[in-house]
Coordinates of C-alpha atoms in Angstrom, one line a residue:
X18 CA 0.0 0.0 0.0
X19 CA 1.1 3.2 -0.9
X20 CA 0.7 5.3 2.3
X21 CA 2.2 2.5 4.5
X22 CA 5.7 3.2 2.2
X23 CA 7.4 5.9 4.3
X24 CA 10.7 6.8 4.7
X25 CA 12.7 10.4 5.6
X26 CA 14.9 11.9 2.4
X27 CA 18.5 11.5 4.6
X28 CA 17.6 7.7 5.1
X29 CA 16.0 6.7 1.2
X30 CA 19.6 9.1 0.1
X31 CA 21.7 7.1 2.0
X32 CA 20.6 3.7 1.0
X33 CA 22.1 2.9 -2.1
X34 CA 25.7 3.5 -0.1
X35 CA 24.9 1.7 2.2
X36 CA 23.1 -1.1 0.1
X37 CA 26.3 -1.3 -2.1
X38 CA 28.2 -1.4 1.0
X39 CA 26.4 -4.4 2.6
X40 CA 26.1 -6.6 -0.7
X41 CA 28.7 -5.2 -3.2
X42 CA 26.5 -4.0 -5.7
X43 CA 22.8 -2.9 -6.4
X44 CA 20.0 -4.3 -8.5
X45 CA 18.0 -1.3 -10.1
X46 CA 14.6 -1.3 -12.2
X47 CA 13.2 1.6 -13.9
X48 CA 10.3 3.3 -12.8
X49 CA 7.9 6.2 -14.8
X50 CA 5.2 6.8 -12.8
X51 CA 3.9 6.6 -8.8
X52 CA 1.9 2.9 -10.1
X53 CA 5.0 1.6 -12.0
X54 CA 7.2 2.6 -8.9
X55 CA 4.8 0.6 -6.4
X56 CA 5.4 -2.6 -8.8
X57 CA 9.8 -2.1 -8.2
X58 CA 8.9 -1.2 -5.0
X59 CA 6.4 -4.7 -4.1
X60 CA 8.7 -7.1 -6.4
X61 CA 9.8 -10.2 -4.9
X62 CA 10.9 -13.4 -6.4
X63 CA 12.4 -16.9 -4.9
X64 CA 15.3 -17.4 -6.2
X65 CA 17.4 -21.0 -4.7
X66 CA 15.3 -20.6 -1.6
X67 CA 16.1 -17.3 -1.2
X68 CA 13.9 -14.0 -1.6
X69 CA 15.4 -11.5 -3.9
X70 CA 14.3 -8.3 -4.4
X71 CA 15.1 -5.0 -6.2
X72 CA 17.3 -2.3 -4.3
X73 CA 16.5 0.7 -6.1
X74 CA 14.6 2.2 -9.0
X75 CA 15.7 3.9 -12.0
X76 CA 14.3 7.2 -13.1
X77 CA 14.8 7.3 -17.0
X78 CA 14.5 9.9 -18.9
X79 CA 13.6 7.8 -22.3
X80 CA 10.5 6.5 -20.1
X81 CA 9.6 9.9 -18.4
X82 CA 9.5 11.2 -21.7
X83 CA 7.8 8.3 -23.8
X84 CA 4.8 8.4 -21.1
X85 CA 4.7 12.3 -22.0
X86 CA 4.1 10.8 -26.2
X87 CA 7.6 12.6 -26.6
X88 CA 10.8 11.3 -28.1
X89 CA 14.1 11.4 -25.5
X90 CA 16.1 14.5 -27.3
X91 CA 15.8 17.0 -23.9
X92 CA 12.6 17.8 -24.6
X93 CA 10.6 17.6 -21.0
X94 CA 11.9 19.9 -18.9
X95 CA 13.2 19.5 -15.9
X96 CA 10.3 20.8 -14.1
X97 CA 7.8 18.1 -15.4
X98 CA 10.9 15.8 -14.5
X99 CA 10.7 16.8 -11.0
X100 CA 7.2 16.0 -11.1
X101 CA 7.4 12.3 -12.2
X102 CA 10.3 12.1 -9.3
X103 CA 8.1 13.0 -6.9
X104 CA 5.5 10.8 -7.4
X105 CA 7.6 8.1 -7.4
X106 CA 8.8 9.3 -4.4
X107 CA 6.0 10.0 -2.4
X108 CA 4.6 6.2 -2.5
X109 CA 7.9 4.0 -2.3
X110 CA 10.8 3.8 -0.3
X111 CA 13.9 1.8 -2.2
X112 CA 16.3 4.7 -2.8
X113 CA 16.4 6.2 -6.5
X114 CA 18.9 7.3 -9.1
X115 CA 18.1 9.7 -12.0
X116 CA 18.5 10.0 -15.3
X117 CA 20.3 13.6 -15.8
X118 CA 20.7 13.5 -19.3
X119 CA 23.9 16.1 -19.7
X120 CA 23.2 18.0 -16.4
X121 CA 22.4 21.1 -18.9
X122 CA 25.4 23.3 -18.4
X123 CA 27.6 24.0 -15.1
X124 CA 25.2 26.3 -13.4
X125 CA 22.1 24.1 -14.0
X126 CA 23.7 21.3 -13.2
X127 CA 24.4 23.0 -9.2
X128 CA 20.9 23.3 -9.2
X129 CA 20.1 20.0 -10.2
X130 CA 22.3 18.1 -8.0
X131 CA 20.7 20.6 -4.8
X132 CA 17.2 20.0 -5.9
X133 CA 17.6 15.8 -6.3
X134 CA 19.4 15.9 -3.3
X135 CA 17.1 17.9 -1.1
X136 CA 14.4 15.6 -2.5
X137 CA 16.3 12.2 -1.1
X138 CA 17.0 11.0 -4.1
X139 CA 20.3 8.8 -4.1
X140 CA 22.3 9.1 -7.0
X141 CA 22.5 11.1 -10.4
X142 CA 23.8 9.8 -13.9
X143 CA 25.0 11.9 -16.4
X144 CA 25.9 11.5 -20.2
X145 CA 28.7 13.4 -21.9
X146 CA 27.0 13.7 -24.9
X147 CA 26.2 17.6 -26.4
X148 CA 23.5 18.6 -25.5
X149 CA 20.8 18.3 -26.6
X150 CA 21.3 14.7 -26.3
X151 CA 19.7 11.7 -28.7
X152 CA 19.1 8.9 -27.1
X153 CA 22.0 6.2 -27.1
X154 CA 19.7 2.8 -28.0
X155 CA 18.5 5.3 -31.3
X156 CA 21.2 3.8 -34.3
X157 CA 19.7 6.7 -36.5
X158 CA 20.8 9.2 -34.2
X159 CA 23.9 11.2 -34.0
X160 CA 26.1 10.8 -30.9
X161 CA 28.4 13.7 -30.3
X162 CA 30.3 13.6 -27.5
X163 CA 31.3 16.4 -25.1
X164 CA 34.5 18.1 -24.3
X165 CA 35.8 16.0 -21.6
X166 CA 37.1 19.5 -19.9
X167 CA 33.8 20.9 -20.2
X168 CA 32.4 17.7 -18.9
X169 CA 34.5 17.3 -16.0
X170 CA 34.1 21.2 -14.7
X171 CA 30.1 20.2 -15.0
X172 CA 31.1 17.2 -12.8
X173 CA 33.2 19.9 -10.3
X174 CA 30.3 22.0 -10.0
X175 CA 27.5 19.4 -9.2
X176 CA 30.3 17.8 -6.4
X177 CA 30.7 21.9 -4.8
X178 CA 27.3 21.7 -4.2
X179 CA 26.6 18.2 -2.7
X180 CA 26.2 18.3 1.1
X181 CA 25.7 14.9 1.7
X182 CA 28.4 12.5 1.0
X183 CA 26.1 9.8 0.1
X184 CA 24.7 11.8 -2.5
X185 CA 26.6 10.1 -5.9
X186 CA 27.2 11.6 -9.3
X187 CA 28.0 8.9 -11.7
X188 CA 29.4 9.8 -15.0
X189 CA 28.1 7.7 -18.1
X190 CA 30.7 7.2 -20.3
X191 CA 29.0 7.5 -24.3
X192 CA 32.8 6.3 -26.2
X193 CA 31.1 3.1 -27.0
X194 CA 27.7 4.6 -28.3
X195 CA 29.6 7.4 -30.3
X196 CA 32.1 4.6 -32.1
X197 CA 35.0 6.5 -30.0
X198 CA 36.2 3.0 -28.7
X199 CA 37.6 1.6 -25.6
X200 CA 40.8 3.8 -25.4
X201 CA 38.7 7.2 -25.6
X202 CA 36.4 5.6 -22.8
X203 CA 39.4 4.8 -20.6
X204 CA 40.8 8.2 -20.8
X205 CA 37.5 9.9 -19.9
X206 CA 36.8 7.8 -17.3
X207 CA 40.4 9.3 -16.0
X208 CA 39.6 12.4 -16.7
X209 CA 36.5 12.3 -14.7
X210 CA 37.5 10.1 -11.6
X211 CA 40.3 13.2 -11.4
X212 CA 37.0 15.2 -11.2
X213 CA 35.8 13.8 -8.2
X214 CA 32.8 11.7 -9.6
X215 CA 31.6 8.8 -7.4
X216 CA 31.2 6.3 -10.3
X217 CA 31.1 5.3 -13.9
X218 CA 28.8 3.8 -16.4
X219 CA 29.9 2.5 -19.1
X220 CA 27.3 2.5 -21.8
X221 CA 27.1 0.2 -24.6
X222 CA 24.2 -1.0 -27.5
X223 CA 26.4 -3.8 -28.7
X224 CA 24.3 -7.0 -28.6
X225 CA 27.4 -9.0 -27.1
X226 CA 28.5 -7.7 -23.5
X227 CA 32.7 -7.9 -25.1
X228 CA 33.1 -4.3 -25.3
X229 CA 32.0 -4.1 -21.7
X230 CA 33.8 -6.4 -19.9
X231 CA 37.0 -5.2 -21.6
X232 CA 36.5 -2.2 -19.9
X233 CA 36.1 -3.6 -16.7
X234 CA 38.9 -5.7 -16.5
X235 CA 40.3 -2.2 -17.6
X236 CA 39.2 -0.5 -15.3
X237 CA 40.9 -2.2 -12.1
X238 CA 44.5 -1.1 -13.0
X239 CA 43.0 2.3 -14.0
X240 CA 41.9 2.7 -10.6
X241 CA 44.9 1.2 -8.4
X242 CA 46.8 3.4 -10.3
X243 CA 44.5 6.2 -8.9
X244 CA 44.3 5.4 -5.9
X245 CA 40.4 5.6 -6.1
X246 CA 37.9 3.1 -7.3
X247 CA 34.4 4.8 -8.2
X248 CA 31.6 2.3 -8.2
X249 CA 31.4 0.7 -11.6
X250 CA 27.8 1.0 -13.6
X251 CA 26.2 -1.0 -16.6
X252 CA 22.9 -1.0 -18.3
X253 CA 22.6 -4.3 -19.7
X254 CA 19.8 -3.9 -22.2
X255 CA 21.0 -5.0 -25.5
X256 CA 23.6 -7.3 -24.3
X257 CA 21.0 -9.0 -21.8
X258 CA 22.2 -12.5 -22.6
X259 CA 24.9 -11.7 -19.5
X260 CA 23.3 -12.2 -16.1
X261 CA 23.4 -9.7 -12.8
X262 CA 25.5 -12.2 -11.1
X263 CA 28.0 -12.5 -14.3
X264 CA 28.4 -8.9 -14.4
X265 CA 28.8 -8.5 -10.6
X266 CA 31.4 -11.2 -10.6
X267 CA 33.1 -8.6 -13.1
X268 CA 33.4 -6.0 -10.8
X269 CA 30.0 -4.2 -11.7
X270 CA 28.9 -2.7 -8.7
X271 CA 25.6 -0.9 -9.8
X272 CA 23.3 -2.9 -12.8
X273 CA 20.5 -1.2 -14.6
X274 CA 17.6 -2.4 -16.0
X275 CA 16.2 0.9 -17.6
X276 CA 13.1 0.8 -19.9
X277 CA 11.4 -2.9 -19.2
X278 CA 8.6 -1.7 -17.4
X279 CA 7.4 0.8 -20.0
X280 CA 8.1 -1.7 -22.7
X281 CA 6.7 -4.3 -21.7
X282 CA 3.8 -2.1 -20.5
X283 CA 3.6 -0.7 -23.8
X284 CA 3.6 -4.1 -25.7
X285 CA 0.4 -5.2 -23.6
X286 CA -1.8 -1.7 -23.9
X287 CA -1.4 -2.4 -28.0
X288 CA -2.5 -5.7 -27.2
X289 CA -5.1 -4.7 -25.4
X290 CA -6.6 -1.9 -27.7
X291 CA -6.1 -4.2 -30.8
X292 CA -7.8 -7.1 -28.9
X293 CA -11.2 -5.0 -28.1
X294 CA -11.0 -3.3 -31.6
X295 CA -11.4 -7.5 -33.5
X296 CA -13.4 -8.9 -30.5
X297 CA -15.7 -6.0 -30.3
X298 CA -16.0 -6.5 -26.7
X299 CA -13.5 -6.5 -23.3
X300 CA -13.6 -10.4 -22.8
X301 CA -11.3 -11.5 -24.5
X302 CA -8.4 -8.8 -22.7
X303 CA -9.4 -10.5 -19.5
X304 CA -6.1 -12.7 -19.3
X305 CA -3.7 -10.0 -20.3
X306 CA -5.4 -7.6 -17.3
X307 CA -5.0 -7.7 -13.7
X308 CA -8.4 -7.4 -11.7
X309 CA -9.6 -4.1 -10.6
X310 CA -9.0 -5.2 -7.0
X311 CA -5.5 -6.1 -7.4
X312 CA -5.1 -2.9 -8.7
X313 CA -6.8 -1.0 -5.3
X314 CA -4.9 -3.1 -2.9
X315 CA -1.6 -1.6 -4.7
X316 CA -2.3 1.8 -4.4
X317 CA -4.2 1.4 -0.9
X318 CA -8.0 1.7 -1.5
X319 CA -8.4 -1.4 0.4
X320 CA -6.6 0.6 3.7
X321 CA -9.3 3.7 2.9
X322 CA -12.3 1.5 2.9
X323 CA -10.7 -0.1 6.4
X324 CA -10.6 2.5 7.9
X325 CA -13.9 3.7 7.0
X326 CA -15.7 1.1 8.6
X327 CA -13.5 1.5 11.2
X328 CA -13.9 5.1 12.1
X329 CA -17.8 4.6 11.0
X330 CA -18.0 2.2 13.9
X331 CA -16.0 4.4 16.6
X332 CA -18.5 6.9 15.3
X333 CA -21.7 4.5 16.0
X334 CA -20.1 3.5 19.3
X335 CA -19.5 7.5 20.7
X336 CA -23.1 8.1 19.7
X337 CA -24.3 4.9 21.5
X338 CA -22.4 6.0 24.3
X339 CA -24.0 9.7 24.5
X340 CA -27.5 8.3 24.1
X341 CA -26.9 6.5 27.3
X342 CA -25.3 8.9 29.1
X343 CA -28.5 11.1 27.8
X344 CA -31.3 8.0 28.9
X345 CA -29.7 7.5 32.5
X346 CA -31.3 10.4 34.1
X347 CA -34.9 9.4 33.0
X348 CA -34.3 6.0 34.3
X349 CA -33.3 7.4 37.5
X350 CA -36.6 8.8 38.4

């Protein structure tokens, strides 16, 4: 139930720290809306006789945007981003990282990181792609990437603002998207751990998870020879025949899964609308939709109607109570 998911900004902020801390890395789903958020939030599988869960939700800009009917190019501002945040927010408690896009330029980006932070949120990811960015999974699109000075004094500005040291700006890494390679990722990644970000995605739409895993195993020597080791971030949703554990056992630290929700939402509405259009009736969309009462126990119409009756009867019982107190005279006389 939604109103039962309650949690203080400072604790939800410091989780994902603290869940990568405690486990070694973090599980994350993506989330679009306050419903979509309840369904990372209530998700639980057995797993070897063990109960798994996810530890935090993604925020994605491709998703906020493709509810909106609007293609990912910086479109939706950050205002109507906020606004999706929140509602996620305000009905789960698994700590949340968002999609920043490019972080705008340095000045926006301060008020960015102040605004997420304030908010609780755990974690922000940035692209250094120009902006305005296209999105990475588009093969049409062009990819230019960003200055990496220009990139890492956005990173400098976001960090002289953060109050919190569990707040995290991660740095997403778009060498592999742009067809810069593995070298020009490398030295980025460099560029911007000098910077003083707290982790790195590397970002990839190769349908084989090679180009990844090269730079993790590059990556290790990189940061001993640093002398700091940012957490390591992937979004595995072309290369997805590699599992969570696989890339965990390769030093990922933080694993994305960032659109499935909306897709596979998505995929069943069509279904749905094309279903009723050749059926000319509902019935036959019955298996692909959950009952109407599942759908009130989620969002906590069940607890309203509870505690309806419940306050209806304290009601009947105070009444009963005065009607007494209001009899007993008579029945003294």
């Amino acid at each position: 139930m939604s109103i039962e998911n309650r949690i203080t900004p400072l604790k939800r902020l410091s989780g994902l720290r603290e869940c990568i801390s405690r486990n070694g890395f973090a599980r994350i789903l993506e989330a679009h809306s306050g419903l979509s958020g309840l369904v990372v939030e209530n998700a639980r599988a057995e797993v070897n006789g063990r109960v798994i869960e996810y530890d935090g939700i993604w925020e994605s800009s491709l998703t906020d945007s493709a509810t909106k009917g609007l293609p990912d190019a910086s479109i939706v501002g950050n205002d109507s981003r906020a606004h999706t945040i929140d509602e996620i927010l305000n009905v789960t408690t698994k700590p949340i990282i968002v999609d920043g896009d490019t972080g705008g330029e340095a000045s926006q980006f301060e008020y960015m990181v102040k605004n997420l932070e304030r908010l609780g949120v755990s974690a922000i990811i940035i692209e250094d792609k120009v902006f305005p960015k296209r999105n990475s999974l588009d093969g049409s699109a062009r990819q230019d990437l960003e200055d990496p000075v220009v990139f890492s004094e956005r990173i400098r500005a976001g960090k002289e603002v953060v109050i919190n040291d569990d707040f995290m700006i991660i740095a997403r890494l778009e060498s592999l998207i742009a067809g810069a390679g593995l070298a020009d990722a490398l030295d980025r990644a460099e560029q911007y751990i000098h910077a003083g970000v707290d982790g790195i995605m590397i970002h990839s739409s190769d349908k084989r998870p090679d180009d990844i895993l090269a730079f993790a195993e590059a990556y290790k020597p990189l940061c001993q020879r640093l002398g700091r080791r940012p957490v390591l971030v992937c979004v595995p949703t072309t290369y997805n025949t590699i599992t969570d554990a696989q890339l965990v056992d390769c030093g990922f630290n933080i694993i994305i899964h960032a659109n499935h929700l909306l897709r596979s939402a998505y995929k069943a509405m069509n279904q749905a609308a094309m279903a009723i259009l050749e059926s000319g009736r509902s019935l036959e969309v019955d298996p692909l939709c959950a009952p109407v009462a599942e759908i009130f126990v989620t969002v906590g119409a069940d607890r309203i109607n509870r505690k309806d009756r419940e306050r209806a009867d304290s009601r009947r019982l105070i009444e009963s109570e005065r009607n007494g107190a209001a009899a007993a005279p008579g029945q003294r006389r």
